[in-house]
């Protein structure tokens, strides 16, 4: 993701004129940092140096329980509610305080809502609904006046079920925003142009892929540029998304892919 953003910026794609930045899971971290003024080149250099990594130990049992919950039904609504219920009833090794500390570390000082419009996606663990947090409070599925801090909103979007505990905000419990959609592109409905970067093209379970969501936006008249990992980037990323040793290779692969696709992206993104 950071390699793609830096590659696009270095190729002349102006990311700063976006009306809104929408972040999901890891995208919530880097979306917040971008919206708070950290340039893509800085994000990229930190990835190359390994300075942004954290240790996230995921056991085989956690993986199996996640898959059992997410794949236990072919119905999208039942699947996400199964996963949410499992997250709510499973005690994780990492406490909530440890999770918040890790998010603060990854945000690198971007801990207050920025002036630029930013929306952070998370999933209600009980209902399976996607909610979006912004500087004014929670929108989409709940009260507008519920004030939520940026660190807490990003933590909710990153609360991987069974690895980190659900985050309680404004009377609800929230899990990873990517649990049912890797990019939550439906939150961009109504905009004329959308640039979407989705390192993981599809959520686990019977949920629409980023490509499907992009097609829905396109059918509604939105011009969409969707970037997902090419073959080289997938090899660089590997199967273990928590392997810090692969971070520099993945970043370089994203940068190379963005450089190659910059012209086609510009046709959609630039006025």
CSV table of C-alpha atoms in Angstrom, one decimal:
chain,number,residue,atom,x,y,z
A,1,UNK,CA,0.0,0.0,0.0
A,2,UNK,CA,2.7,2.5,0.9
A,3,UNK,CA,4.8,1.6,-2.1
A,4,UNK,CA,1.8,2.2,-4.4
A,5,UNK,CA,1.0,5.5,-2.8
A,6,UNK,CA,4.6,6.7,-3.0
A,7,UNK,CA,4.9,5.4,-6.6
A,8,UNK,CA,1.8,7.3,-7.7
A,9,UNK,CA,2.9,10.5,-5.9
A,10,UNK,CA,6.3,10.4,-7.5
A,11,UNK,CA,4.7,9.9,-10.9
A,12,UNK,CA,2.8,13.1,-10.5
A,13,UNK,CA,-0.6,11.8,-9.2
A,14,UNK,CA,-1.9,14.4,-6.7
A,15,UNK,CA,-3.3,12.5,-3.8
A,16,UNK,CA,-3.8,15.7,-1.7
A,17,UNK,CA,-6.8,16.9,-3.6
A,18,UNK,CA,-9.1,14.1,-2.6
A,19,UNK,CA,-12.4,15.2,-1.1
A,20,UNK,CA,-12.2,12.4,1.5
A,21,UNK,CA,-9.9,9.6,2.5
A,22,UNK,CA,-11.5,6.3,3.5
A,23,UNK,CA,-9.5,3.8,5.4
A,24,UNK,CA,-10.1,0.2,6.3
A,25,UNK,CA,-7.9,-1.9,8.6
A,26,UNK,CA,-4.3,-1.2,7.7
A,27,UNK,CA,-5.7,1.4,5.3
A,28,UNK,CA,-7.1,3.2,8.4
A,29,UNK,CA,-3.6,3.6,9.7
A,30,UNK,CA,-2.0,4.9,6.6
A,31,UNK,CA,-5.1,6.8,5.5
A,32,UNK,CA,-4.9,8.7,8.9
A,33,UNK,CA,-1.3,9.4,8.4
A,34,UNK,CA,-1.8,10.7,4.9
A,35,UNK,CA,-4.8,12.9,6.0
A,36,UNK,CA,-2.7,14.3,8.9
A,37,UNK,CA,0.0,15.5,6.4
A,38,UNK,CA,2.6,12.7,6.4
A,39,UNK,CA,3.7,12.5,2.7
A,40,UNK,CA,3.7,9.2,0.8
A,41,UNK,CA,7.5,9.3,0.4
A,42,UNK,CA,7.9,9.3,4.2
A,43,UNK,CA,5.5,6.4,4.6
A,44,UNK,CA,7.5,4.5,1.9
A,45,UNK,CA,10.9,5.2,3.4
A,46,UNK,CA,9.8,4.0,6.8
A,47,UNK,CA,8.6,0.8,5.2
A,48,UNK,CA,11.9,0.3,3.5
A,49,UNK,CA,13.8,0.8,6.7
A,50,UNK,CA,11.5,-1.5,8.7
A,51,UNK,CA,10.7,1.3,11.2
A,52,UNK,CA,6.9,0.8,11.0
A,53,UNK,CA,6.8,-2.9,11.8
A,54,UNK,CA,5.2,-4.4,14.9
A,55,UNK,CA,5.2,-8.0,16.1
A,56,UNK,CA,1.8,-9.7,15.7
A,57,UNK,CA,1.8,-13.4,16.6
A,58,UNK,CA,-1.0,-15.3,15.1
A,59,UNK,CA,-1.3,-19.0,16.1
A,60,UNK,CA,-2.6,-21.9,14.0
A,61,UNK,CA,-5.5,-22.3,16.4
A,62,UNK,CA,-6.5,-18.6,16.0
A,63,UNK,CA,-6.4,-19.0,12.2
A,64,UNK,CA,-8.5,-22.2,12.3
A,65,UNK,CA,-11.1,-20.6,14.5
A,66,UNK,CA,-11.2,-17.5,12.3
A,67,UNK,CA,-11.8,-19.7,9.2
A,68,UNK,CA,-14.4,-21.8,10.9
A,69,UNK,CA,-16.4,-18.7,11.8
A,70,UNK,CA,-16.0,-16.9,8.5
A,71,UNK,CA,-16.6,-19.8,6.3
A,72,UNK,CA,-19.3,-21.5,8.3
A,73,UNK,CA,-22.1,-20.1,6.1
A,74,UNK,CA,-22.5,-19.1,2.5
A,75,UNK,CA,-24.8,-16.3,3.5
A,76,UNK,CA,-22.8,-13.1,3.9
A,77,UNK,CA,-24.9,-11.8,6.8
A,78,UNK,CA,-24.8,-15.0,8.7
A,79,UNK,CA,-21.0,-15.4,8.0
A,80,UNK,CA,-20.1,-11.9,9.4
A,81,UNK,CA,-22.4,-12.4,12.5
A,82,UNK,CA,-20.7,-15.8,13.2
A,83,UNK,CA,-17.3,-14.1,13.0
A,84,UNK,CA,-18.5,-11.2,15.2
A,85,UNK,CA,-20.0,-13.6,17.8
A,86,UNK,CA,-16.7,-15.7,17.9
A,87,UNK,CA,-14.8,-12.5,18.4
A,88,UNK,CA,-17.0,-11.4,21.2
A,89,UNK,CA,-16.9,-14.7,23.0
A,90,UNK,CA,-13.2,-15.5,22.6
A,91,UNK,CA,-10.6,-14.2,25.1
A,92,UNK,CA,-7.5,-12.9,23.2
A,93,UNK,CA,-4.0,-13.0,24.5
A,94,UNK,CA,-3.5,-9.3,23.7
A,95,UNK,CA,-5.4,-6.9,26.0
A,96,UNK,CA,-7.1,-3.8,24.7
A,97,UNK,CA,-4.5,-1.5,26.2
A,98,UNK,CA,-1.7,-3.3,24.3
A,99,UNK,CA,-3.7,-2.9,21.1
A,100,UNK,CA,-4.2,0.8,21.6
A,101,UNK,CA,-0.5,1.2,22.3
A,102,UNK,CA,0.4,-0.6,19.1
A,103,UNK,CA,-2.0,1.6,17.1
A,104,UNK,CA,-0.5,4.8,18.6
A,105,UNK,CA,3.0,3.5,17.6
A,106,UNK,CA,1.9,2.8,14.0
A,107,UNK,CA,0.1,6.2,13.7
A,108,UNK,CA,3.5,8.0,14.3
A,109,UNK,CA,2.0,11.1,15.9
A,110,UNK,CA,-1.2,11.2,13.8
A,111,UNK,CA,-3.4,10.8,16.9
A,112,UNK,CA,-5.9,13.7,16.4
A,113,UNK,CA,-8.6,14.0,13.8
A,114,UNK,CA,-7.2,16.1,10.9
A,115,UNK,CA,-8.8,19.0,9.1
A,116,UNK,CA,-9.0,17.0,5.9
A,117,UNK,CA,-12.0,14.7,5.6
A,118,UNK,CA,-11.2,11.2,6.9
A,119,UNK,CA,-13.5,8.2,7.4
A,120,UNK,CA,-12.5,5.0,9.2
A,121,UNK,CA,-14.5,1.8,8.5
A,122,UNK,CA,-15.2,-0.9,11.1
A,123,UNK,CA,-17.7,-3.7,11.5
A,124,UNK,CA,-20.3,-3.9,14.3
A,125,UNK,CA,-19.5,-7.3,15.9
A,126,UNK,CA,-23.2,-8.0,16.8
A,127,UNK,CA,-25.0,-6.9,13.7
A,128,UNK,CA,-22.4,-7.2,11.0
A,129,UNK,CA,-23.1,-3.7,9.8
A,130,UNK,CA,-20.3,-1.5,8.4
A,131,UNK,CA,-19.9,1.7,10.3
A,132,UNK,CA,-17.7,4.7,9.5
A,133,UNK,CA,-16.1,7.0,12.0
A,134,UNK,CA,-15.2,10.6,11.3
A,135,UNK,CA,-14.1,13.7,13.2
A,136,UNK,CA,-17.7,14.5,14.1
A,137,UNK,CA,-18.5,11.1,15.5
A,138,UNK,CA,-19.9,7.9,14.2
A,139,UNK,CA,-21.9,7.9,11.0
A,140,UNK,CA,-23.7,5.4,8.7
A,141,UNK,CA,-25.2,3.2,11.4
A,142,UNK,CA,-25.4,5.2,14.6
A,143,UNK,CA,-25.8,8.5,16.3
A,144,UNK,CA,-24.0,11.5,14.7
A,145,UNK,CA,-23.1,13.0,18.1
A,146,UNK,CA,-21.1,10.0,19.4
A,147,UNK,CA,-17.6,11.5,19.8
A,148,UNK,CA,-14.8,9.0,19.1
A,149,UNK,CA,-11.1,9.6,19.1
A,150,UNK,CA,-8.9,8.9,16.1
A,151,UNK,CA,-6.8,6.3,17.9
A,152,UNK,CA,-9.8,4.4,19.1
A,153,UNK,CA,-11.5,4.6,15.6
A,154,UNK,CA,-8.4,3.2,13.9
A,155,UNK,CA,-8.1,0.5,16.6
A,156,UNK,CA,-11.6,-0.6,15.9
A,157,UNK,CA,-10.9,-0.8,12.2
A,158,UNK,CA,-7.8,-2.9,12.9
A,159,UNK,CA,-9.3,-5.2,15.6
A,160,UNK,CA,-8.6,-8.5,13.8
A,161,UNK,CA,-11.1,-11.1,15.3
A,162,UNK,CA,-9.5,-13.6,17.7
A,163,UNK,CA,-6.1,-11.8,17.5
A,164,UNK,CA,-7.2,-8.5,19.1
A,165,UNK,CA,-10.3,-7.9,21.2
A,166,UNK,CA,-13.3,-6.0,19.8
A,167,UNK,CA,-13.2,-2.3,20.5
A,168,UNK,CA,-16.1,-0.8,22.5
A,169,UNK,CA,-17.1,2.6,21.3
A,170,UNK,CA,-20.3,4.5,22.0
A,171,UNK,CA,-22.1,1.4,23.3
A,172,UNK,CA,-21.1,-1.0,20.5
A,173,UNK,CA,-18.3,-3.5,19.9
A,174,UNK,CA,-16.4,-3.2,16.7
A,175,UNK,CA,-14.1,-5.6,14.8
A,176,UNK,CA,-11.7,-5.2,11.8
A,177,UNK,CA,-13.3,-3.1,9.0
A,178,UNK,CA,-11.9,-5.6,6.5
A,179,UNK,CA,-13.9,-8.5,8.0
A,180,UNK,CA,-16.5,-8.2,5.3
A,181,UNK,CA,-14.9,-5.9,2.7
A,182,UNK,CA,-11.2,-5.2,2.1
A,183,UNK,CA,-11.8,-1.6,1.0
A,184,UNK,CA,-15.4,-0.7,1.8
A,185,UNK,CA,-15.8,1.0,-1.5
A,186,UNK,CA,-19.5,1.5,-1.0
A,187,UNK,CA,-18.6,4.3,1.4
A,188,UNK,CA,-17.5,6.2,-1.6
A,189,UNK,CA,-20.9,6.2,-3.3
A,190,UNK,CA,-21.8,9.6,-4.8
A,191,UNK,CA,-18.3,10.7,-5.6
A,192,UNK,CA,-17.3,11.3,-9.3
A,193,UNK,CA,-13.8,9.7,-9.1
A,194,UNK,CA,-12.4,7.0,-6.8
A,195,UNK,CA,-8.9,5.8,-6.4
A,196,UNK,CA,-8.8,2.6,-4.4
A,197,UNK,CA,-5.7,0.7,-3.2
A,198,UNK,CA,-6.6,-2.8,-1.9
A,199,UNK,CA,-3.6,-4.9,-0.9
A,200,UNK,CA,-6.0,-7.8,0.0
A,201,UNK,CA,-8.6,-8.0,-2.8
A,202,UNK,CA,-11.2,-10.0,-1.0
A,203,UNK,CA,-12.3,-10.7,2.6
A,204,UNK,CA,-12.5,-14.2,3.9
A,205,UNK,CA,-16.0,-15.6,3.5
A,206,UNK,CA,-18.9,-15.1,1.1
A,207,UNK,CA,-18.4,-11.3,0.7
A,208,UNK,CA,-18.1,-9.1,-2.3
A,209,UNK,CA,-14.5,-8.5,-3.5
A,210,UNK,CA,-13.0,-5.0,-4.1
A,211,UNK,CA,-13.4,-5.6,-7.8
A,212,UNK,CA,-17.1,-6.3,-7.4
A,213,UNK,CA,-17.6,-3.2,-5.3
A,214,UNK,CA,-15.7,-1.2,-7.9
A,215,UNK,CA,-18.0,-2.5,-10.6
A,216,UNK,CA,-21.0,-1.4,-8.6
A,217,UNK,CA,-19.6,2.1,-8.3
A,218,UNK,CA,-18.8,2.1,-12.0
A,219,UNK,CA,-22.4,1.1,-12.9
A,220,UNK,CA,-23.6,4.0,-10.8
A,221,UNK,CA,-21.5,6.4,-13.0
A,222,UNK,CA,-18.3,6.7,-10.8
A,223,UNK,CA,-14.9,6.6,-12.5
A,224,UNK,CA,-12.9,4.0,-10.5
A,225,UNK,CA,-9.2,3.2,-10.5
A,226,UNK,CA,-8.7,0.0,-8.4
A,227,UNK,CA,-5.2,-1.2,-7.7
A,228,UNK,CA,-4.7,-4.7,-6.3
A,229,UNK,CA,-1.4,-6.6,-6.1
A,230,UNK,CA,0.0,-7.9,-9.4
A,231,UNK,CA,1.9,-11.3,-9.5
A,232,UNK,CA,5.2,-9.7,-8.5
A,233,UNK,CA,3.7,-7.9,-5.6
A,234,UNK,CA,1.8,-11.1,-4.4
A,235,UNK,CA,5.1,-13.0,-4.4
A,236,UNK,CA,6.8,-10.2,-2.5
A,237,UNK,CA,4.0,-10.1,0.1
A,238,UNK,CA,3.9,-13.9,0.6
A,239,UNK,CA,1.1,-15.7,2.4
A,240,UNK,CA,1.9,-14.4,5.9
A,241,UNK,CA,0.6,-10.9,6.2
A,242,UNK,CA,2.4,-10.5,9.6
A,243,UNK,CA,5.9,-11.2,8.3
A,244,UNK,CA,7.9,-8.0,8.9
A,245,UNK,CA,10.8,-9.4,7.0
A,246,UNK,CA,8.8,-9.1,3.8
A,247,UNK,CA,7.8,-5.4,4.3
A,248,UNK,CA,10.6,-3.8,2.2
A,249,UNK,CA,10.1,-6.2,-0.7
A,250,UNK,CA,6.4,-5.6,-0.7
A,251,UNK,CA,6.9,-1.9,-0.6
A,252,UNK,CA,9.3,-1.9,-3.5
A,253,UNK,CA,6.9,-4.2,-5.5
A,254,UNK,CA,4.0,-1.8,-4.9
A,255,UNK,CA,6.1,1.2,-6.0
A,256,UNK,CA,7.1,-0.5,-9.2
A,257,UNK,CA,3.5,-1.5,-9.9
A,258,UNK,CA,2.2,2.0,-9.3
A,259,UNK,CA,4.9,3.5,-11.5
A,260,UNK,CA,3.9,1.2,-14.4
A,261,UNK,CA,0.2,2.0,-13.9
A,262,UNK,CA,0.5,5.8,-13.2
A,263,UNK,CA,-0.7,6.9,-16.7
A,264,UNK,CA,-3.9,4.8,-16.5
A,265,UNK,CA,-4.5,6.0,-13.0
A,266,UNK,CA,-4.1,9.6,-14.1
A,267,UNK,CA,-6.8,9.2,-16.7
A,268,UNK,CA,-9.3,8.5,-14.0
A,269,UNK,CA,-8.0,10.6,-11.1
A,270,UNK,CA,-6.8,13.9,-12.5
A,271,UNK,CA,-9.2,16.5,-13.7
